[in-house]
Amino acid sequence: MTSPLFLAVLAVGPMGQVAEAAPAGVNVTVTVAAPAQPKPISPYIYGSNQEIGIPNDLTFLRQGGNRMTAYNWENNASNAGNDWHHQSDDYLGGGDTPGEVVRKFVQPVLARGQTAIVTIPMAGFVAADKGPDGDVNKTPDYLNKRFRKSVAAKSKVSDKPFAYPPDLSDEYVFQDEMIHWLEGTFPATTRKGQIWYSLDNEPDIWDGTHARIRQQKLTYKELIDRTIEYSSAIKAEVPNATVLGLVSYGYGGFSTLNGAADGKGRYFVDVFLTEMAKAEKSAGKRLVDVLDLHWYPETKGGGKRITEEKVLTPALVTARVQAPRHLYDPNFREDSWIDKDALRGPIYLLPTIQEKIAKNYPGTKLSFTEYNYGGCNDMSGAIAEADALGAFGHYGVFAAALWPLDEGSAFTAAAFLAYRNYDGKGAKFGDQSLETTSSDIASVSAWASTDSTGKLTMVLINRSLSEAKVALTGQPLAGHGSAELFRLMGTTPKLVPAGTADTTQPLTLPAMSVTVLAAK
């Protein structure tokens, strides 16, 4: 964790560079305004792939990752891919009860009234067994002996009805049969929460992560064809299902499908959306509801990537707390191959992708079911997380799920609570976003909301290494002279009451802090 002594030697200079010493202080004006059109904040941006110690304050959880690509629901076997020697085993648990890995995940999520994302394998093969240990390629003819063929729809190869338990004697595993069983186990009419379906995990890098079942890179055409095939099977079984597609690993995937042979200079997300729009016309119904991307920033500080480096340095901390600006700031430049080589300019991710959706397939929702800015157990990580969550809400992201990179993730969890339970009694950020501008975005960012009661809530982020004097202005503040404050800072990963403030007077934000302002 970052110590106060360490922070004292850091400072944010122009363009996110590290200066020798902290300035005496910064003066910032934050202006709040009502948008021309209502801007709802989706409740589903507050999700995770693990509970991170705050299960009741999350809105959904996802069962994803590389293990799910070759998960066999009939016997709960899975293959680790290159995460662990391409080994097939019982790592996911579940015993021999068909679907138990999925059932054990879904049951508590639905019981809390939350949404569960279930991953549907679509690479074509799933693990047949749980051993022996080691690379499956040690077995001669391993693809036929150590795997089973995975099929989207049972009707394509069999005239038998769905069954539970499934037939283990055939050579197939049917994904729609699993969905039929799952929906029957948790009927939509009685469950408290929802079940969504994700089309596999990061298919754009299967040739690396799952090289035993996929040796060649996917082409644009092949991934689009598979997407149509599997989403059609899901919708045939659950017509009103929410289906998340593409599930790309990162920028190289959603721009070029990681260098697919048939790319021919076309931006893959553009092609994907256009083809999904055509597929809807052909099928007479929407097949993919959500464009799903993963986002692990390539941002570097001092030559180290912010999501990978554990040793805190001034350059790394500065790069991390500034990095979320690439989501929304059209002028922000960073040290990453995306900025320097691919785009040769600002990333400006959220408005850019939303523009592509509006142009190529209006009505498609946007999600990031894996993302992380690093520093999960450090204040710099909390600052980045709080800024990212604010941006997701304001720029119309439908769903987002943190992928924890560090055990505990205490500071990241505390940043979530700034939006989900800042007073420890269930108080939340609002569900309608207000417009905010900061006169010094490199030092202070702000996100503001209101709700049906007219309550104004703000999250104020001081990412600089000196305290900031912030003047709050704007019509939505009228009539809200007094506000309660809650704050996260220092080395304790906890939001604590920080007194009250007169919003008509400058507000002092401590260095490297996240402050919730709840207007009365």
Tab-separated table of C-alpha atoms in Angstrom, residues 190-362:
chain	number	residue	atom	x	y	z
A	190	THR	CA	-39.997	-17.425	-9.790
A	191	ARG	CA	-36.395	-16.230	-9.645
A	192	LYS	CA	-35.484	-12.894	-8.071
A	193	GLY	CA	-32.682	-12.055	-10.496
A	194	GLN	CA	-31.849	-12.546	-14.168
A	195	ILE	CA	-29.690	-14.922	-16.202
A	196	TRP	CA	-27.799	-13.513	-19.197
A	197	TYR	CA	-25.753	-15.525	-21.689
A	198	SER	CA	-22.262	-14.692	-22.901
A	199	LEU	CA	-20.907	-16.143	-26.152
A	200	ASP	CA	-17.718	-17.719	-24.865
A	201	ASN	CA	-14.625	-15.841	-23.742
A	202	GLU	CA	-12.074	-13.915	-25.809
A	203	PRO	CA	-12.357	-15.921	-29.047
A	204	ASP	CA	-9.970	-13.506	-30.763
A	205	ILE	CA	-7.069	-15.170	-28.909
A	206	TRP	CA	-8.236	-18.790	-28.806
A	207	ASP	CA	-5.250	-19.770	-30.944
A	208	GLY	CA	-3.044	-18.762	-28.002
A	209	THR	CA	-5.102	-19.500	-24.913
A	210	HIS	CA	-6.658	-22.712	-26.246
A	211	ALA	CA	-4.171	-23.888	-28.839
A	212	ARG	CA	-5.057	-27.562	-28.290
A	213	ILE	CA	-8.552	-27.047	-29.696
A	214	ARG	CA	-7.898	-24.067	-31.938
A	215	GLN	CA	-4.581	-23.809	-33.779
A	216	GLN	CA	-5.492	-21.127	-36.337
A	217	LYS	CA	-6.628	-17.550	-35.812
A	218	LEU	CA	-10.330	-16.957	-36.279
A	219	THR	CA	-11.386	-15.024	-39.321
A	220	TYR	CA	-13.982	-12.263	-39.307
A	221	LYS	CA	-16.392	-14.538	-41.146
A	222	GLU	CA	-15.926	-17.515	-38.861
A	223	LEU	CA	-16.503	-15.606	-35.630
A	224	ILE	CA	-19.561	-13.888	-37.069
A	225	ASP	CA	-20.955	-17.230	-38.297
A	226	ARG	CA	-20.387	-18.831	-34.886
A	227	THR	CA	-21.969	-15.863	-33.168
A	228	ILE	CA	-25.094	-16.199	-35.294
A	229	GLU	CA	-25.241	-19.964	-34.800
A	230	TYR	CA	-24.918	-19.918	-31.001
A	231	SER	CA	-27.008	-16.816	-30.365
A	232	SER	CA	-29.762	-18.327	-32.532
A	233	ALA	CA	-29.691	-21.480	-30.402
A	234	ILE	CA	-29.961	-19.436	-27.209
A	235	LYS	CA	-32.841	-17.324	-28.518
A	236	ALA	CA	-34.661	-20.408	-29.779
A	237	GLU	CA	-34.670	-21.749	-26.244
A	238	VAL	CA	-35.095	-18.416	-24.410
A	239	PRO	CA	-36.617	-15.854	-26.817
A	240	ASN	CA	-36.193	-12.910	-24.447
A	241	ALA	CA	-32.674	-13.843	-23.339
A	242	THR	CA	-30.017	-11.134	-23.064
A	243	VAL	CA	-27.089	-12.303	-25.184
A	244	LEU	CA	-23.635	-10.735	-25.022
A	245	GLY	CA	-21.466	-11.204	-28.085
A	246	LEU	CA	-17.908	-10.776	-29.335
A	247	VAL	CA	-16.436	-10.803	-25.790
A	248	SER	CA	-13.179	-9.494	-27.210
A	249	TYR	CA	-9.956	-9.661	-25.215
A	250	GLY	CA	-8.940	-6.053	-25.904
A	251	TYR	CA	-8.162	-3.363	-28.439
A	252	GLY	CA	-6.245	-5.641	-30.821
A	253	GLY	CA	-9.254	-7.926	-30.915
A	254	PHE	CA	-12.063	-5.488	-31.429
A	255	SER	CA	-10.080	-3.469	-33.989
A	256	THR	CA	-8.586	-6.214	-36.204
A	257	LEU	CA	-9.628	-9.485	-34.518
A	258	ASN	CA	-5.996	-9.702	-33.512
A	259	GLY	CA	-4.771	-9.613	-37.100
A	260	ALA	CA	-7.340	-11.862	-38.780
A	261	ALA	CA	-6.448	-12.887	-42.324
A	262	ASP	CA	-9.639	-11.502	-43.852
A	263	GLY	CA	-9.574	-8.164	-42.033
A	264	LYS	CA	-8.419	-6.176	-45.079
A	265	GLY	CA	-8.157	-2.962	-43.099
A	266	ARG	CA	-11.712	-3.134	-41.772
A	267	TYR	CA	-12.346	-2.276	-38.123
A	268	PHE	CA	-13.787	-5.495	-36.724
A	269	VAL	CA	-16.411	-3.951	-34.431
A	270	ASP	CA	-17.819	-2.097	-37.445
A	271	VAL	CA	-18.083	-5.333	-39.395
A	272	PHE	CA	-19.468	-7.284	-36.440
A	273	LEU	CA	-22.225	-4.761	-35.790
A	274	THR	CA	-23.154	-4.488	-39.454
A	275	GLU	CA	-23.410	-8.263	-39.799
A	276	MET	CA	-25.452	-8.581	-36.595
A	277	ALA	CA	-27.878	-6.021	-37.990
A	278	LYS	CA	-28.207	-8.130	-41.150
A	279	ALA	CA	-28.656	-11.258	-39.035
A	280	GLU	CA	-31.546	-9.625	-37.183
A	281	LYS	CA	-33.325	-8.888	-40.448
A	282	SER	CA	-32.780	-12.444	-41.626
A	283	ALA	CA	-33.869	-14.071	-38.351
A	284	GLY	CA	-36.709	-11.657	-37.698
A	285	LYS	CA	-35.357	-10.937	-34.227
A	286	ARG	CA	-32.297	-9.515	-32.561
A	287	LEU	CA	-29.704	-12.207	-31.857
A	288	VAL	CA	-27.007	-10.245	-29.999
A	289	ASP	CA	-28.218	-7.664	-27.521
A	290	VAL	CA	-24.917	-6.456	-26.102
A	291	LEU	CA	-21.540	-5.746	-27.690
A	292	ASP	CA	-19.148	-7.061	-25.062
A	293	LEU	CA	-15.509	-5.982	-24.839
A	294	HIS	CA	-12.719	-6.528	-22.334
A	295	TRP	CA	-10.457	-3.678	-21.311
A	296	TYR	CA	-7.115	-4.107	-19.600
A	297	PRO	CA	-5.331	-0.802	-20.272
A	298	GLU	CA	-2.024	-0.961	-22.102
A	299	THR	CA	-1.040	2.268	-20.326
A	300	LYS	CA	2.547	2.380	-19.043
A	301	GLY	CA	4.242	4.404	-16.353
A	302	GLY	CA	8.019	4.385	-16.238
A	303	GLY	CA	8.000	1.632	-18.852
A	304	LYS	CA	5.775	-0.662	-16.758
A	305	ARG	CA	2.192	-1.560	-17.624
A	306	ILE	CA	-0.204	-0.353	-14.936
A	307	THR	CA	-2.159	-3.615	-14.772
A	308	GLU	CA	0.921	-5.808	-14.335
A	309	GLU	CA	3.461	-3.979	-12.223
A	310	LYS	CA	3.145	-4.481	-8.457
A	311	VAL	CA	6.025	-2.226	-7.356
A	312	LEU	CA	4.762	1.319	-6.921
A	313	THR	CA	6.845	4.090	-8.448
A	314	PRO	CA	5.946	7.738	-8.963
A	315	ALA	CA	5.614	7.209	-12.713
A	316	LEU	CA	3.420	4.126	-12.331
A	317	VAL	CA	1.066	5.771	-9.819
A	318	THR	CA	0.731	8.858	-11.994
A	319	ALA	CA	0.007	6.790	-15.099
A	320	ARG	CA	-2.634	4.723	-13.287
A	321	VAL	CA	-4.622	7.593	-11.796
A	322	GLN	CA	-4.618	9.442	-15.130
A	323	ALA	CA	-5.386	6.370	-17.279
A	324	PRO	CA	-9.219	6.332	-17.020
A	325	ARG	CA	-9.244	9.631	-18.893
A	326	HIS	CA	-8.691	7.582	-22.064
A	327	LEU	CA	-12.299	6.454	-21.624
A	328	TYR	CA	-13.774	9.927	-22.061
A	329	ASP	CA	-11.228	12.756	-22.537
A	330	PRO	CA	-10.764	13.649	-26.239
A	331	ASN	CA	-7.478	15.385	-25.502
A	332	PHE	CA	-5.803	12.852	-23.218
A	333	ARG	CA	-2.557	11.273	-24.401
A	334	GLU	CA	-0.841	8.332	-22.735
A	335	ASP	CA	2.130	6.029	-23.043
A	336	SER	CA	0.596	2.963	-24.718
A	337	TRP	CA	0.939	1.217	-28.065
A	338	ILE	CA	-2.730	1.958	-28.742
A	339	ASP	CA	-2.212	5.705	-28.415
A	340	LYS	CA	1.262	5.923	-29.947
A	341	ASP	CA	1.177	3.316	-32.711
A	342	ALA	CA	-2.371	2.179	-33.499
A	343	LEU	CA	-4.205	5.492	-33.290
A	344	ARG	CA	-1.402	8.021	-33.034
A	345	GLY	CA	-3.758	10.069	-30.945
A	346	PRO	CA	-6.212	9.938	-28.025
A	347	ILE	CA	-8.081	6.678	-27.456
A	348	TYR	CA	-11.389	8.340	-26.405
A	349	LEU	CA	-12.833	4.858	-26.032
A	350	LEU	CA	-16.429	5.176	-24.832
A	351	PRO	CA	-17.697	7.886	-27.210
A	352	THR	CA	-15.869	6.203	-30.102
A	353	ILE	CA	-17.468	2.789	-29.560
A	354	GLN	CA	-20.899	4.296	-28.887
A	355	GLU	CA	-20.609	6.185	-32.168
A	356	LYS	CA	-19.841	2.940	-34.001
A	357	ILE	CA	-22.901	1.326	-32.432
A	358	ALA	CA	-25.121	4.242	-33.417
A	359	LYS	CA	-23.833	4.106	-36.987
A	360	ASN	CA	-23.791	0.352	-37.601
A	361	TYR	CA	-26.415	-1.235	-35.333
A	362	PRO	CA	-28.468	1.225	-33.259
